[in-house]
XYZ file of C-alpha atoms in Angstrom:
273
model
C 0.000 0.000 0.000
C 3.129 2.391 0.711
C 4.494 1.561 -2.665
C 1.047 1.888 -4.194
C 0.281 5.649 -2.862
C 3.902 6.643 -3.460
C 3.829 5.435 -7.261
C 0.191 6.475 -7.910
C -1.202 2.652 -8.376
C -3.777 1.344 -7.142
C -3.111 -2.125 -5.356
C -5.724 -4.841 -5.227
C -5.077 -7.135 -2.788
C -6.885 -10.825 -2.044
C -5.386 -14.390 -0.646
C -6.912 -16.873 1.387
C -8.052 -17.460 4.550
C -5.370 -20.058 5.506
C -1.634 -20.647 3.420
C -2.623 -24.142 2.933
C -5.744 -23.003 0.286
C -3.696 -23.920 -2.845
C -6.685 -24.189 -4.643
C -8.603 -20.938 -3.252
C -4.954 -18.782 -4.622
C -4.404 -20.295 -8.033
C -8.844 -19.033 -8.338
C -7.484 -15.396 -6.898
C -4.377 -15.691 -9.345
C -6.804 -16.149 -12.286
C -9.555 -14.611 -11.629
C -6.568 -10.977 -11.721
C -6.105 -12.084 -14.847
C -9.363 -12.042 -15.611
C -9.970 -8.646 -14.810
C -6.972 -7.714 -17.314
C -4.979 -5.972 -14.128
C -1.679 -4.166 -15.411
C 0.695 -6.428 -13.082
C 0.034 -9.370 -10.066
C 2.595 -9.080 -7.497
C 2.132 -12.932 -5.857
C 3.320 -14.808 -2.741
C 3.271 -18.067 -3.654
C 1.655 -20.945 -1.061
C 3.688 -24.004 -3.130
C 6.126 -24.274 -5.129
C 4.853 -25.668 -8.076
C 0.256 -24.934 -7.783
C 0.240 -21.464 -9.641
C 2.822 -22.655 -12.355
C -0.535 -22.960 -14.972
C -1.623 -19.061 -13.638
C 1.765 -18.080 -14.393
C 1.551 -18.868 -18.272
C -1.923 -17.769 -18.317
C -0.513 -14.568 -17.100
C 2.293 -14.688 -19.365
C 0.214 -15.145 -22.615
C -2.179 -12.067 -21.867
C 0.904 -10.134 -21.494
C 0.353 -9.507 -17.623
C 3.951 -9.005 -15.937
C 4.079 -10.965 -12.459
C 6.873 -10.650 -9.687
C 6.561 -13.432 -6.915
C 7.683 -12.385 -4.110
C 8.427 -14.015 -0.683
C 8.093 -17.675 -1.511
C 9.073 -18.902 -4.905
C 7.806 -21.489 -7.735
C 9.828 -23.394 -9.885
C 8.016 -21.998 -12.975
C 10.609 -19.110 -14.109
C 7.663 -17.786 -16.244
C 7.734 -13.995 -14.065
C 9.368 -10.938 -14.032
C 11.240 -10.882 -10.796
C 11.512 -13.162 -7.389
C 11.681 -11.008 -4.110
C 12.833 -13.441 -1.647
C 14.852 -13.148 1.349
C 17.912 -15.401 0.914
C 16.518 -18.261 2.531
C 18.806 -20.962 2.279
C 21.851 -18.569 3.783
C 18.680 -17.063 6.609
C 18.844 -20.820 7.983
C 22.738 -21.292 7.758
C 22.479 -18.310 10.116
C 19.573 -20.106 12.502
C 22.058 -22.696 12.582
C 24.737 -21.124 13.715
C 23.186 -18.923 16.230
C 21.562 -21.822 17.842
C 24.957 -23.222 17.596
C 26.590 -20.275 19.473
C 23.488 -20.960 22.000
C 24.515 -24.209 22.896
C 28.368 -23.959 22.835
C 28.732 -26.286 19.488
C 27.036 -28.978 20.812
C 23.617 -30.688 21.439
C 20.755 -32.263 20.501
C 18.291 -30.128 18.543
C 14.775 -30.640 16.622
C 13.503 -29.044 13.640
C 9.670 -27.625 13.388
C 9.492 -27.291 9.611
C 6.249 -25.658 8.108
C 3.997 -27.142 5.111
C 5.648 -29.578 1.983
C 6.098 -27.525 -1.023
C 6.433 -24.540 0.523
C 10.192 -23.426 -1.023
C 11.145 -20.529 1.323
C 10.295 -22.553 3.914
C 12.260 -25.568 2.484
C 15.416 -23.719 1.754
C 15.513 -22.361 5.079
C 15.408 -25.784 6.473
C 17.557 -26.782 4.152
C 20.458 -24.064 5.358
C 19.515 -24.875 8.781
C 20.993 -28.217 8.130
C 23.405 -27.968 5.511
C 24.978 -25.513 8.350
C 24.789 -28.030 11.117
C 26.429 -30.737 9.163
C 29.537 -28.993 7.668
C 30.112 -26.839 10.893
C 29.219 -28.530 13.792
C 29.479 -31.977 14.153
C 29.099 -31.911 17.758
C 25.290 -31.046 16.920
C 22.569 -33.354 15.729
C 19.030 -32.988 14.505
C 17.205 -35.867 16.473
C 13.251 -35.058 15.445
C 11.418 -32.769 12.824
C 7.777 -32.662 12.078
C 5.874 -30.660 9.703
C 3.484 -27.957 11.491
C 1.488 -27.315 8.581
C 1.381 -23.632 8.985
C -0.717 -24.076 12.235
C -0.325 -22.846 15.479
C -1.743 -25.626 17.670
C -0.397 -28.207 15.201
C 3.074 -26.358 15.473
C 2.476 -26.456 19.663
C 1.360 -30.148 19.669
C 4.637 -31.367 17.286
C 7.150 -29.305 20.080
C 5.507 -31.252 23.148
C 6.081 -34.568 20.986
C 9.504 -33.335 20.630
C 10.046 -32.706 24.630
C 7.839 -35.782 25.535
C 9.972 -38.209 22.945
C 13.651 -36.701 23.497
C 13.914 -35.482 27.255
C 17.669 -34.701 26.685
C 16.539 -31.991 23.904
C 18.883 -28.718 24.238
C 17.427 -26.840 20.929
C 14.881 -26.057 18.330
C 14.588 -24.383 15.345
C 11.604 -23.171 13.679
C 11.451 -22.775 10.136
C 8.101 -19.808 10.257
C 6.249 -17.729 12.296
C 3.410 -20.557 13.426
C 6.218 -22.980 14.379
C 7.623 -20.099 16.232
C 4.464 -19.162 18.259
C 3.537 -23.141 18.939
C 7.133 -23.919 19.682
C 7.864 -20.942 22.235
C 3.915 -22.089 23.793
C 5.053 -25.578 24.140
C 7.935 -24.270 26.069
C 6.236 -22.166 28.372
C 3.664 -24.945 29.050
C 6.788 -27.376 30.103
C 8.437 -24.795 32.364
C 11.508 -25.070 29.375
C 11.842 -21.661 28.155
C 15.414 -20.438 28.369
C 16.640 -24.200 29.411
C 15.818 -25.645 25.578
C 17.472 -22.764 23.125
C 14.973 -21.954 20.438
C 15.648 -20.228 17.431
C 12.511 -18.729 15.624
C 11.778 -17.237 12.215
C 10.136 -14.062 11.832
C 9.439 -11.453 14.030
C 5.377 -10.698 14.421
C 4.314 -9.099 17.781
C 3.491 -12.586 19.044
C 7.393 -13.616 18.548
C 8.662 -10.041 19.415
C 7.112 -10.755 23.411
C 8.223 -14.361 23.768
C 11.807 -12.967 22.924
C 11.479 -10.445 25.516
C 10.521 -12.687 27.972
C 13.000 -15.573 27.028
C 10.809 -17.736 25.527
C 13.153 -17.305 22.158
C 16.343 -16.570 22.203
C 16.958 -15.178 18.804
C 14.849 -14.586 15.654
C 15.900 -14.523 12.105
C 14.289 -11.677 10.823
C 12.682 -10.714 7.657
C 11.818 -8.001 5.772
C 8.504 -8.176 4.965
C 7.608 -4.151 4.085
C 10.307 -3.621 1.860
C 9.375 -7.460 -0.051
C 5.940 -5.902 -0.374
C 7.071 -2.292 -1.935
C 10.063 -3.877 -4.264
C 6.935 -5.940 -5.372
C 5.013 -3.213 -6.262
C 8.081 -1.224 -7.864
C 9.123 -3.696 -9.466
C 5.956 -4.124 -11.716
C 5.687 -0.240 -11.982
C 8.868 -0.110 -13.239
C 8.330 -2.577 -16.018
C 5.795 -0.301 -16.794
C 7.199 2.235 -17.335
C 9.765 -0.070 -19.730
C 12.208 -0.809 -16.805
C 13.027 -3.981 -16.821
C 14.003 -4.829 -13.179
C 16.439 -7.705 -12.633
C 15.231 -11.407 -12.371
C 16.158 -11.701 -8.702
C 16.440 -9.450 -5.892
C 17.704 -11.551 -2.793
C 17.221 -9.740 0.496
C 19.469 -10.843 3.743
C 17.573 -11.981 6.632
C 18.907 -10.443 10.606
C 19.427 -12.400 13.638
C 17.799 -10.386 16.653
C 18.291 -11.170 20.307
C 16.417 -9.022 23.005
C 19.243 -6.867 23.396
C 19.117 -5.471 19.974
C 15.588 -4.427 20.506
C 15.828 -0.894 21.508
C 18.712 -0.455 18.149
C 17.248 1.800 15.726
C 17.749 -0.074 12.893
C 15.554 -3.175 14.580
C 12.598 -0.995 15.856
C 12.530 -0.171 12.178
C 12.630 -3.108 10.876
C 10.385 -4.414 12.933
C 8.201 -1.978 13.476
C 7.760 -0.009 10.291
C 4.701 2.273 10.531
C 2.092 0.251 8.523
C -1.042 2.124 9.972
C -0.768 5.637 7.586
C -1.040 3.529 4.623
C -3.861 1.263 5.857
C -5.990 4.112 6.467
């Protein structure tokens, strides 16, 4: 919406009611294209559903940038990610630091087919197994982008591996269930866990040592690069095929930086209005 008032667009926006409607965003995709709009800025659910919108798009000349979460289609204009696959190297590592190069940790992953998601988990252990040996992922379960799913796979975790010293989880309903299921065992600060993204929810359970670092996005400036981005072309810019954004690790003492108030706390409410 920032991008859209500042550029003199006007941005349509739609998606469904929970990231596991495949079906419900490849009928929002088309149904765009339908209405003939000048570009579709779209955050993909799985990797591979919208690949048919995408060539529909293409053939009634309709320039698309996907931003957040990718497809393997290459049938866009430009991918807006964060660099996902180094953002987990870095979870890794921090949890890592966390537990002095040692431990046993688990892995809350988020939904199959999901690629930002998967590369993420894929740094985390790619990471893990060429710098730490001492460190060993002993249980990972899928939390389907739910919250209470996410809660009930970290008390499996704790039930089935007592001697658990970390977790890391892949997205921000992981994070919530994960840091719950801590709180509800009495665990928080004793397991490390490592969360991804940094909503409100997340924000609190790091100040009260629930988390102990987040790897942070950045979701407002993903959101106006997409808009730009299709301005631009436009306006016969072409923009390049990839712009890779790098993630931050945040611990509760970096709150009160500058730099990490904004980033987490951009002021969304003047362009909601």
């Amino acid at each position: 919406m920032a991008a859209g008032k500042k550029l003199n667009v006007d941005v349509i926006w739609n998606g469904p009611s929970t990231e596991t409607d495949y079906a419900r965003q490849v009928q929002i995709v088309d149904s765009m294209i339908a209405r003939q709009v000048d570009g579709l800025a779209v955050a993909a659910q799985d990797r591979t559903t919208l690949n048919a919108s995408l060539d529909r798009a293409a053939a009634a000349h309709i320039p698309v940038t996907v931003f957040d979460s990718g497809v393997d289609s290459t049938n866009y204009l430009t991918y807006i990610t964060t660099n996902n696959f180094q953002a987990g190297q870095m979870a890794a590592r921090k949890l890592a630091e966390l537990l002095n190069d040692k431990g046993q940790v688990a892995m809350l992953m988020h939904a199959p087919g999901s690629k930002s998601t998967l590369d993420r988990e894929a740094g985390f252990e790619d990471a893990l197994r060429k710098e730490f040996p001492g460190m060993h992922i002993v249980a990972r379960q899928f939390s389907m982008s739910d919250r209470a799913k996410a809660m009930a796979a970290a008390e499996n975790f704790l039930t089935a591996q007592p001697d658990l010293d970390g977790m890391f989880a892949s997205a921000e309903p992981g994070s919530v269930g994960a840091a719950l299921a801590l709180k509800s065992r009495g665990l928080a600060g004793k397991v490390k866990l490592v969360a991804f993204d940094a909503g409100d929810d997340l924000v609190r359970d790091l100040k009260d040592g629930s988390i102990d670092a987040l790897i942070a996005q950045d979701p407002f400036r993903m959101g106006y690069e997409a808009v730009k981005t299709l301005v631009d072309k436009l306006h016969g810019t072409n923009p390049p095929k990839l712009i890779d954004l790098s993630a931050t690790v945040v611990t509760k003492g970096d709150l009160e930086k500058p730099e990490i108030k904004a980033l987490l706390f951009p002021d969304v409410k003047k362009y909601l209005n």
